[in-house]
């Protein structure tokens, strides 16, 4: 493999894809079903066609490039990642896994290597769930796990549902079931991704071999009180939604700190209604994202949050609702594929570390039902989901080399 050539081709595509952001100069903002995803999809299709792949965009906006195998009936090797981003995110999260998947297909095709099975490179829509609070929309649709009803339920900050956003994007939500594959068609899933954390960077290790992915539970919680004048309403007469909510929020991070197993809990979004400086809040909404390698720990923290909500709203005279956005269990990666990647690292002299993933990835959704493995490349200073996200292009080429070995061995 010509690592120099691969590095330059990966660099070219990722540099070009940086243009498709709603916040130029302030990171990558590529929300699902927007102009930015449309432009990125058209670019990926062009690159896939130039690489000689069969190209197809499905009914939910996933872009698929297929390198045909000798036996098209044989369960395929599915590779890829997502092409949406978080708000003001980085230029490598998700998209780099797609570009590297296309590079692997190019390497095999240029070398005239005909796999037995199809190699399918998938660019998944809306893995992050940032716009609608969901997550894994594209990969779950491919697995046949997404319904039209769910698309009507989930809305963004402007109260636009997934259903409406898809329609505005030119898709027909009623056709979501058409995106579902016959699961027997998928042999295994492989995802290359930036680590998004500090481990490889701090330890100066070249590649991460992911052995498990944490489970995630995501909720949007709304505490209801009563709006009143902030100046004239005595403290003992208030039903202050922000006061009640904040007495729950302040405990959430410590609930995670009290646990092991890579447990984390995050309140990333808070808002109040009507949001006036001189108005006691009528309602306060906040997101909760709980993760751990152990599902029982996630459940324990979620139950404690419900107990606190009961306690504080009873004391404060309010009520609350919980909108469940995502519940997905931890998943172990394929031991045989991990062993093959480890052997390849040794053969090429790459330092490596078997490690868990604290980020979800499409591999978390697909790994629930298919043999799955991930490979990480280091994130500079461990930074991600921010404009500072960075990985040297030659690091991607090392991971591509290992995945070429893996693909050849599992074909
Ligand atoms: O949130 C995550 O774990 C990933 O970045 N979607
Ligand atoms: Mn992400
Ligand atoms: Mn990602």
Tab-separated table of C-alpha atoms and ligand atoms in Angstrom:
chain	number	residue	atom	x	y	z
A	1	UNK	CA	0.000	0.000	0.000
A	2	UNK	CA	1.286	3.474	-0.925
A	3	UNK	CA	0.697	5.301	2.367
A	4	UNK	CA	1.810	8.626	0.903
A	5	UNK	CA	-0.816	8.361	-1.856
A	6	UNK	CA	-3.521	7.334	0.607
A	7	UNK	CA	-2.612	10.169	2.956
A	8	UNK	CA	-2.872	12.710	0.128
A	9	UNK	CA	-6.225	11.351	-1.139
A	10	UNK	CA	-7.700	11.293	2.402
A	11	UNK	CA	-6.427	14.829	2.971
A	12	UNK	CA	-7.909	16.107	-0.301
A	13	UNK	CA	-11.382	14.743	0.441
A	14	UNK	CA	-11.486	15.855	4.081
A	15	UNK	CA	-10.195	19.315	3.190
A	16	UNK	CA	-12.890	19.643	0.485
A	17	UNK	CA	-15.611	18.413	2.856
A	18	UNK	CA	-14.717	21.142	5.373
A	19	UNK	CA	-16.537	23.592	3.079
A	20	UNK	CA	-19.928	22.045	3.854
A	21	UNK	CA	-20.653	23.750	7.175
A	22	UNK	CA	-23.283	26.284	8.275
A	23	UNK	CA	-20.692	28.000	10.490
A	24	UNK	CA	-17.629	28.643	8.319
A	25	UNK	CA	-14.662	29.670	10.445
A	26	UNK	CA	-16.327	28.273	13.555
A	27	UNK	CA	-16.221	24.507	13.183
A	28	UNK	CA	-18.374	22.032	11.324
A	29	UNK	CA	-22.125	22.497	11.693
A	30	UNK	CA	-23.750	19.974	9.374
A	31	UNK	CA	-27.200	19.244	10.731
A	32	UNK	CA	-29.277	16.427	9.200
A	33	UNK	CA	-31.535	17.279	6.240
A	34	UNK	CA	-29.915	20.634	5.533
A	35	UNK	CA	-28.048	22.274	2.624
A	36	UNK	CA	-24.800	21.227	4.293
A	37	UNK	CA	-25.677	17.523	4.308
A	38	UNK	CA	-27.013	17.795	0.775
A	39	UNK	CA	-23.725	19.338	-0.445
A	40	UNK	CA	-21.650	16.775	1.471
A	41	UNK	CA	-23.761	13.912	0.080
A	42	UNK	CA	-23.269	15.111	-3.508
A	43	UNK	CA	-19.514	15.377	-2.916
A	44	UNK	CA	-19.339	11.880	-1.424
A	45	UNK	CA	-21.336	10.444	-4.328
A	46	UNK	CA	-18.918	12.057	-6.810
A	47	UNK	CA	-15.886	10.663	-4.959
A	48	UNK	CA	-17.504	7.212	-4.733
A	49	UNK	CA	-18.285	7.219	-8.457
A	50	UNK	CA	-14.699	8.300	-9.292
A	51	UNK	CA	-13.521	5.394	-7.131
A	52	UNK	CA	-15.559	3.050	-9.325
A	53	UNK	CA	-18.244	2.211	-6.740
A	54	UNK	CA	-21.935	1.622	-7.385
A	55	UNK	CA	-23.536	4.661	-5.731
A	56	UNK	CA	-26.982	4.938	-4.166
A	57	UNK	CA	-28.745	7.400	-1.824
A	58	UNK	CA	-31.485	5.675	0.149
A	59	UNK	CA	-34.869	6.947	1.322
A	60	UNK	CA	-33.480	8.472	4.550
A	61	UNK	CA	-30.421	10.215	3.068
A	62	UNK	CA	-27.805	7.519	3.702
A	63	UNK	CA	-25.257	7.465	0.849
A	64	UNK	CA	-23.948	3.999	-0.033
A	65	UNK	CA	-20.990	3.116	-2.273
A	66	UNK	CA	-20.581	-0.560	-3.202
A	67	UNK	CA	-17.437	-2.291	-4.462
A	68	UNK	CA	-18.999	-5.412	-6.020
A	69	UNK	CA	-17.678	-8.782	-4.854
A	70	UNK	CA	-17.406	-11.975	-6.890
A	71	UNK	CA	-20.378	-13.480	-5.041
A	72	UNK	CA	-23.036	-10.800	-4.635
A	73	UNK	CA	-25.205	-13.131	-2.577
A	74	UNK	CA	-22.526	-13.455	0.126
A	75	UNK	CA	-23.177	-11.281	3.235
A	76	UNK	CA	-21.309	-8.029	2.718
A	77	UNK	CA	-18.683	-6.187	4.695
A	78	UNK	CA	-20.314	-2.904	5.733
A	79	UNK	CA	-17.978	-0.010	6.586
A	80	UNK	CA	-18.489	3.693	7.141
A	81	UNK	CA	-19.647	6.292	9.621
A	82	UNK	CA	-21.869	9.400	9.727
A	83	UNK	CA	-21.695	12.613	7.695
A	84	UNK	CA	-23.710	14.861	9.952
A	85	UNK	CA	-22.030	16.722	12.823
A	86	UNK	CA	-22.716	18.464	16.115
A	87	UNK	CA	-23.045	22.263	16.293
A	88	UNK	CA	-19.614	23.904	15.742
A	89	UNK	CA	-18.010	20.477	15.765
A	90	UNK	CA	-14.805	19.203	14.232
A	91	UNK	CA	-13.872	18.305	10.651
A	92	UNK	CA	-13.111	14.632	11.256
A	93	UNK	CA	-15.880	13.242	13.495
A	94	UNK	CA	-17.736	10.670	11.393
A	95	UNK	CA	-16.824	11.972	7.957
A	96	UNK	CA	-13.228	10.700	8.227
A	97	UNK	CA	-14.520	7.127	8.602
A	98	UNK	CA	-16.426	7.449	5.348
A	99	UNK	CA	-13.500	8.975	3.434
A	100	UNK	CA	-11.171	6.247	4.752
A	101	UNK	CA	-13.710	3.579	3.785
A	102	UNK	CA	-13.729	4.920	0.230
A	103	UNK	CA	-9.910	4.922	0.292
A	104	UNK	CA	-9.910	1.232	1.294
A	105	UNK	CA	-12.211	0.472	-1.648
A	106	UNK	CA	-9.882	2.434	-3.971
A	107	UNK	CA	-6.808	0.533	-2.721
A	108	UNK	CA	-8.449	-2.846	-3.312
A	109	UNK	CA	-9.848	-1.825	-6.709
A	110	UNK	CA	-6.586	-0.217	-7.881
A	111	UNK	CA	-4.766	-3.425	-6.877
A	112	UNK	CA	-7.290	-5.470	-8.832
A	113	UNK	CA	-8.203	-7.293	-5.628
A	114	UNK	CA	-11.661	-8.765	-6.061
A	115	UNK	CA	-13.240	-9.621	-2.706
A	116	UNK	CA	-15.689	-12.500	-2.560
A	117	UNK	CA	-18.353	-10.346	-0.895
A	118	UNK	CA	-19.516	-6.796	-1.607
A	119	UNK	CA	-17.673	-4.056	0.295
A	120	UNK	CA	-20.291	-1.434	1.177
A	121	UNK	CA	-19.184	2.033	2.282
A	122	UNK	CA	-22.007	3.802	4.152
A	123	UNK	CA	-22.329	7.518	4.865
A	124	UNK	CA	-25.006	7.550	7.557
A	125	UNK	CA	-27.421	10.432	8.074
A	126	UNK	CA	-27.990	11.893	11.573
A	127	UNK	CA	-25.886	9.696	13.843
A	128	UNK	CA	-25.319	12.560	16.292
A	129	UNK	CA	-28.953	13.310	17.084
A	130	UNK	CA	-27.906	16.902	17.766
A	131	UNK	CA	-30.747	18.557	15.865
A	132	UNK	CA	-33.627	16.329	16.997
A	133	UNK	CA	-32.168	14.821	20.189
A	134	UNK	CA	-32.359	11.290	18.779
A	135	UNK	CA	-29.298	9.587	17.305
A	136	UNK	CA	-28.361	6.730	14.972
A	137	UNK	CA	-31.235	7.670	12.630
A	138	UNK	CA	-29.523	6.543	9.404
A	139	UNK	CA	-27.979	3.348	10.750
A	140	UNK	CA	-31.165	2.396	12.623
A	141	UNK	CA	-33.142	2.962	9.401
A	142	UNK	CA	-30.797	0.637	7.512
A	143	UNK	CA	-31.414	-1.938	10.258
A	144	UNK	CA	-35.198	-1.495	9.854
A	145	UNK	CA	-35.533	0.039	13.341
A	146	UNK	CA	-36.906	3.487	12.413
A	147	UNK	CA	-40.621	4.264	11.971
A	148	UNK	CA	-42.523	7.104	10.324
A	149	UNK	CA	-44.351	7.678	13.632
A	150	UNK	CA	-41.044	8.297	15.451
A	151	UNK	CA	-40.166	10.893	12.809
A	152	UNK	CA	-43.328	12.825	13.622
A	153	UNK	CA	-42.530	12.747	17.361
A	154	UNK	CA	-38.979	14.110	17.391
A	155	UNK	CA	-38.655	17.883	16.814
A	156	UNK	CA	-35.803	20.389	16.744
A	157	UNK	CA	-35.468	23.700	18.610
A	158	UNK	CA	-37.739	25.367	16.028
A	159	UNK	CA	-40.332	22.642	16.549
A	160	UNK	CA	-39.663	21.191	13.086
A	161	UNK	CA	-40.162	17.399	13.188
A	162	UNK	CA	-37.855	14.898	11.536
A	163	UNK	CA	-40.849	14.175	9.281
A	164	UNK	CA	-41.101	17.815	8.151
A	165	UNK	CA	-37.328	18.225	7.793
A	166	UNK	CA	-37.145	15.106	5.605
A	167	UNK	CA	-40.006	16.406	3.464
A	168	UNK	CA	-38.350	19.823	3.068
A	169	UNK	CA	-35.139	17.984	2.144
A	170	UNK	CA	-36.970	16.252	-0.722
A	171	UNK	CA	-37.444	12.866	0.923
A	172	UNK	CA	-40.724	11.032	1.498
A	173	UNK	CA	-40.833	9.874	5.158
A	174	UNK	CA	-43.413	7.199	4.277
A	175	UNK	CA	-40.564	5.542	2.326
A	176	UNK	CA	-38.399	5.097	5.442
A	177	UNK	CA	-39.068	1.330	5.429
A	178	UNK	CA	-37.428	1.151	1.967
A	179	UNK	CA	-34.078	2.009	3.597
A	180	UNK	CA	-34.171	-1.219	5.612
A	181	UNK	CA	-31.839	-3.961	4.442
A	182	UNK	CA	-32.414	-7.688	4.667
A	183	UNK	CA	-30.176	-8.165	7.711
A	184	UNK	CA	-28.797	-11.414	6.283
A	185	UNK	CA	-27.161	-9.215	3.611
A	186	UNK	CA	-24.853	-7.716	6.255
A	187	UNK	CA	-21.972	-9.964	7.328
A	188	UNK	CA	-20.180	-7.553	9.669
A	189	UNK	CA	-19.607	-3.852	10.328
A	190	UNK	CA	-16.279	-2.034	10.601
A	191	UNK	CA	-15.920	1.643	11.582
A	192	UNK	CA	-12.858	3.883	11.601
A	193	UNK	CA	-13.274	6.920	13.844
A	194	UNK	CA	-11.253	9.548	15.689
A	195	UNK	CA	-10.948	8.667	19.393
A	196	UNK	CA	-12.463	11.976	20.501
A	197	UNK	CA	-10.729	11.563	23.869
A	198	UNK	CA	-7.215	11.966	25.319
A	199	UNK	CA	-6.012	8.367	25.785
A	200	UNK	CA	-4.058	7.638	22.553
A	201	UNK	CA	-2.709	11.181	22.326
A	202	UNK	CA	-1.439	11.240	25.929
A	203	UNK	CA	0.074	7.755	25.697
A	204	UNK	CA	1.544	8.466	22.220
A	205	UNK	CA	-0.106	5.318	20.838
A	206	UNK	CA	-0.838	5.166	17.119
A	207	UNK	CA	-4.067	3.122	16.970
A	208	UNK	CA	-6.950	2.223	19.298
A	209	UNK	CA	-8.618	-1.175	18.952
A	210	UNK	CA	-12.075	-0.675	20.451
A	211	UNK	CA	-13.195	-3.671	22.538
A	212	UNK	CA	-16.489	-2.276	23.795
A	213	UNK	CA	-18.791	0.736	23.374
A	214	UNK	CA	-20.664	2.266	26.300
A	215	UNK	CA	-24.429	2.198	26.522
A	216	UNK	CA	-26.296	5.513	26.370
A	217	UNK	CA	-29.561	6.855	27.749
A	218	UNK	CA	-30.679	10.318	26.624
A	219	UNK	CA	-33.636	12.275	28.027
A	220	UNK	CA	-35.173	15.735	27.627
A	221	UNK	CA	-36.705	16.700	30.978
A	222	UNK	CA	-39.186	19.547	31.456
A	223	UNK	CA	-40.008	20.870	34.936
A	224	UNK	CA	-43.250	22.864	35.121
A	225	UNK	CA	-43.872	25.680	37.608
A	226	UNK	CA	-45.751	28.961	37.234
A	227	UNK	CA	-44.650	32.248	35.732
A	228	UNK	CA	-44.864	35.233	38.115
A	229	UNK	CA	-43.429	38.708	38.564
A	230	UNK	CA	-39.798	38.364	39.713
A	231	UNK	CA	-40.044	41.444	41.907
A	232	UNK	CA	-43.401	41.299	43.608
A	233	UNK	CA	-43.815	37.544	44.167
A	234	UNK	CA	-42.593	36.545	47.665
A	235	UNK	CA	-40.171	33.589	47.716
A	236	UNK	CA	-42.638	31.356	49.597
A	237	UNK	CA	-45.353	31.924	46.976
A	238	UNK	CA	-43.352	30.856	43.933
A	239	UNK	CA	-43.535	27.730	41.799
A	240	UNK	CA	-40.128	28.445	40.297
A	241	UNK	CA	-39.345	25.882	37.569
A	242	UNK	CA	-35.666	26.870	37.286
A	243	UNK	CA	-35.210	26.606	41.065
A	244	UNK	CA	-36.711	23.083	41.065
A	245	UNK	CA	-34.814	21.940	37.947
A	246	UNK	CA	-31.466	23.284	39.120
A	247	UNK	CA	-31.803	21.378	42.431
A	248	UNK	CA	-31.887	18.211	40.291
A	249	UNK	CA	-29.281	19.262	37.711
A	250	UNK	CA	-26.683	20.066	40.380
A	251	UNK	CA	-26.583	16.389	41.463
A	252	UNK	CA	-26.284	14.742	38.023
A	253	UNK	CA	-22.537	15.019	37.377
A	254	UNK	CA	-21.750	13.799	40.921
A	255	UNK	CA	-23.970	10.737	40.412
A	256	UNK	CA	-21.605	9.748	37.571
A	257	UNK	CA	-18.460	10.666	39.532
A	258	UNK	CA	-19.559	8.196	42.198
A	259	UNK	CA	-19.397	5.319	39.692
A	260	UNK	CA	-16.639	3.443	37.801
A	261	UNK	CA	-16.851	1.660	34.394
A	262	UNK	CA	-16.334	4.802	32.350
A	263	UNK	CA	-19.570	6.269	33.694
A	264	UNK	CA	-20.387	9.838	32.631
A	265	UNK	CA	-23.477	12.048	32.823
A	266	UNK	CA	-23.937	15.334	31.029
A	267	UNK	CA	-26.482	18.146	31.019
A	268	UNK	CA	-25.627	19.767	27.715
A	269	UNK	CA	-28.746	21.817	27.045
A	270	UNK	CA	-30.829	23.988	29.406
A	271	UNK	CA	-33.605	26.420	28.563
A	272	UNK	CA	-36.447	28.177	30.397
A	273	UNK	CA	-39.797	29.603	29.361
A	274	UNK	CA	-40.617	32.439	28.966
A	275	UNK	CA	-36.956	33.230	29.570
A	276	UNK	CA	-37.409	36.798	30.875
A	277	UNK	CA	-34.937	38.218	33.403
A	278	UNK	CA	-37.788	39.627	35.464
A	279	UNK	CA	-40.114	36.600	35.165
A	280	UNK	CA	-40.175	33.569	37.472
A	281	UNK	CA	-39.832	30.648	35.014
A	282	UNK	CA	-42.974	28.811	34.011
A	283	UNK	CA	-40.943	25.821	32.824
A	284	UNK	CA	-37.333	24.691	32.600
A	285	UNK	CA	-36.114	22.022	30.172
A	286	UNK	CA	-32.775	20.250	30.218
A	287	UNK	CA	-31.100	17.332	28.419
A	288	UNK	CA	-29.478	14.399	30.210
A	289	UNK	CA	-26.962	12.050	28.548
A	290	UNK	CA	-25.870	9.097	30.733
A	291	UNK	CA	-23.249	6.551	29.599
A	292	UNK	CA	-21.461	3.564	31.098
A	293	UNK	CA	-19.964	0.204	30.189
A	294	UNK	CA	-22.463	-1.296	32.647
A	295	UNK	CA	-26.160	-0.918	31.808
A	296	UNK	CA	-27.223	-1.335	35.429
A	297	UNK	CA	-25.227	1.778	36.356
A	298	UNK	CA	-27.010	3.811	33.662
A	299	UNK	CA	-30.366	2.587	34.981
A	300	UNK	CA	-29.331	3.387	38.574
A	301	UNK	CA	-28.484	7.009	37.672
A	302	UNK	CA	-31.667	7.427	35.608
A	303	UNK	CA	-33.732	6.108	38.538
A	304	UNK	CA	-32.006	8.495	40.982
A	305	UNK	CA	-32.739	11.445	38.674
A	306	UNK	CA	-36.416	10.455	38.634
A	307	UNK	CA	-36.380	10.260	42.463
A	308	UNK	CA	-34.844	13.738	42.690
A	309	UNK	CA	-37.423	15.098	40.252
A	310	UNK	CA	-40.229	13.621	42.373
A	311	UNK	CA	-38.703	15.118	45.519
A	312	UNK	CA	-37.947	18.615	44.207
A	313	UNK	CA	-41.200	19.100	42.271
A	314	UNK	CA	-43.187	17.912	45.297
A	315	UNK	CA	-41.334	20.418	47.504
A	316	UNK	CA	-41.548	23.178	44.899
A	317	UNK	CA	-45.177	22.605	43.928
A	318	UNK	CA	-44.385	21.757	40.333
A	319	UNK	CA	-44.621	18.803	37.944
A	320	UNK	CA	-42.295	17.284	35.366
A	321	UNK	CA	-42.244	15.273	32.134
A	322	UNK	CA	-39.474	13.076	30.747
A	323	UNK	CA	-39.157	12.677	26.974
A	324	UNK	CA	-37.054	9.562	26.320
A	325	UNK	CA	-34.822	10.259	23.333
A	326	UNK	CA	-32.480	7.271	23.288
A	327	UNK	CA	-31.949	4.038	25.214
A	328	UNK	CA	-29.182	1.792	23.882
A	329	UNK	CA	-27.200	-0.861	25.758
A	330	UNK	CA	-23.409	-1.275	25.882
A	331	UNK	CA	-21.949	-3.572	23.200
A	332	UNK	CA	-18.807	-5.742	23.045
A	333	UNK	CA	-16.833	-5.681	19.802
A	334	UNK	CA	-15.906	-8.786	17.756
A	335	UNK	CA	-13.002	-10.609	19.417
A	336	UNK	CA	-11.883	-12.374	16.197
A	337	UNK	CA	-11.752	-9.093	14.280
A	338	UNK	CA	-9.901	-7.429	17.177
A	339	UNK	CA	-7.309	-10.228	17.058
A	340	UNK	CA	-6.842	-9.766	13.294
A	341	UNK	CA	-6.342	-6.006	13.759
A	342	UNK	CA	-3.876	-6.647	16.595
A	343	UNK	CA	-1.850	-9.020	14.402
A	344	UNK	CA	-1.859	-6.420	11.623
A	345	UNK	CA	-0.609	-3.684	13.993
A	346	UNK	CA	2.221	-5.988	15.101
A	347	UNK	CA	3.090	-6.810	11.486
A	348	UNK	CA	3.242	-3.133	10.490
A	349	UNK	CA	4.946	-2.104	13.728
A	350	UNK	CA	2.144	0.207	14.863
A	351	UNK	CA	1.675	0.793	18.585
A	352	UNK	CA	-1.886	-0.007	19.629
A	353	UNK	CA	-4.145	-0.211	22.666
A	354	UNK	CA	-7.347	-2.159	23.225
A	355	UNK	CA	-9.752	0.348	24.709
A	356	UNK	CA	-13.445	1.151	25.293
A	357	UNK	CA	-15.314	3.843	23.392
A	358	UNK	CA	-17.063	6.498	25.485
A	359	UNK	CA	-18.648	7.848	22.306
A	360	UNK	CA	-21.545	6.019	20.693
A	361	UNK	CA	-20.977	5.826	16.914
A	362	UNK	CA	-23.101	3.968	14.366
A	363	UNK	CA	-21.153	0.909	15.529
A	364	UNK	CA	-23.131	1.060	18.799
A	365	UNK	CA	-26.407	0.654	16.897
A	366	UNK	CA	-25.177	-1.918	14.369
A	367	UNK	CA	-23.110	-3.801	16.945
A	368	UNK	CA	-26.326	-4.678	18.813
A	369	UNK	CA	-27.080	-7.258	16.097
A	370	UNK	CA	-24.002	-7.715	13.871
A	371	UNK	CA	-20.326	-8.588	14.478
A	372	UNK	CA	-18.727	-5.176	14.704
A	373	UNK	CA	-15.327	-3.638	15.334
A	374	UNK	CA	-13.909	-0.120	15.480
A	375	UNK	CA	-10.448	1.319	15.059
A	376	UNK	CA	-9.490	4.706	16.542
A	377	UNK	CA	-6.927	7.252	15.483
A	378	UNK	CA	-5.661	9.785	18.057
A	379	UNK	CA	-7.379	13.141	18.637
A	380	UNK	CA	-4.890	15.960	19.248
A	381	UNK	CA	-5.118	17.017	22.917
A	382	UNK	CA	-8.157	14.696	23.180
A	383	UNK	CA	-10.395	17.429	21.800
A	384	UNK	CA	-13.529	16.726	19.753
A	385	UNK	CA	-17.028	18.118	19.147
A	386	UNK	CA	-15.275	21.487	18.778
A	387	UNK	CA	-13.450	23.410	16.010
A	388	UNK	CA	-10.092	22.450	17.599
A	389	UNK	CA	-10.662	18.763	16.677
A	390	UNK	CA	-7.588	17.554	14.736
A	391	UNK	CA	-5.880	14.342	13.604
A	392	UNK	CA	-2.838	14.255	11.268
A	393	UNK	CA	-3.793	12.746	7.879
A	394	UNK	CA	-0.979	10.202	8.020
A	395	UNK	CA	-2.631	8.710	11.141
A	396	UNK	CA	-5.695	7.855	9.063
A	397	UNK	CA	-3.486	6.083	6.487
A	398	UNK	CA	-2.117	3.770	9.216
A	399	UNK	CA	-5.644	2.768	10.235
A	400	UNK	CA	-6.556	2.254	6.563
A	401	UNK	CA	-3.600	-0.120	6.187
A	402	UNK	CA	-4.783	-2.205	9.150
A	403	UNK	CA	-8.378	-2.254	7.893
A	404	UNK	CA	-7.243	-3.386	4.434
A	405	UNK	CA	-5.665	-6.411	6.157
A	406	UNK	CA	-8.839	-6.975	8.167
A	407	UNK	CA	-11.115	-6.785	5.116
A	408	UNK	CA	-8.942	-9.251	3.193
A	409	UNK	CA	-8.936	-11.689	6.122
A	410	UNK	CA	-12.697	-11.618	6.885
A	411	UNK	CA	-13.849	-11.636	3.241
B	1	LIG	O1	-22.413	11.367	21.184
B	1	LIG	C1	-21.716	10.471	20.731
B	1	LIG	O2	-21.360	9.540	21.395
B	1	LIG	C2	-21.306	10.502	19.305
B	1	LIG	O3	-20.451	11.572	19.081
B	1	LIG	N1	-22.463	10.541	18.488
B	2	LIG	MN1	-19.817	13.006	17.412
B	3	LIG	MN1	-18.931	10.405	15.440
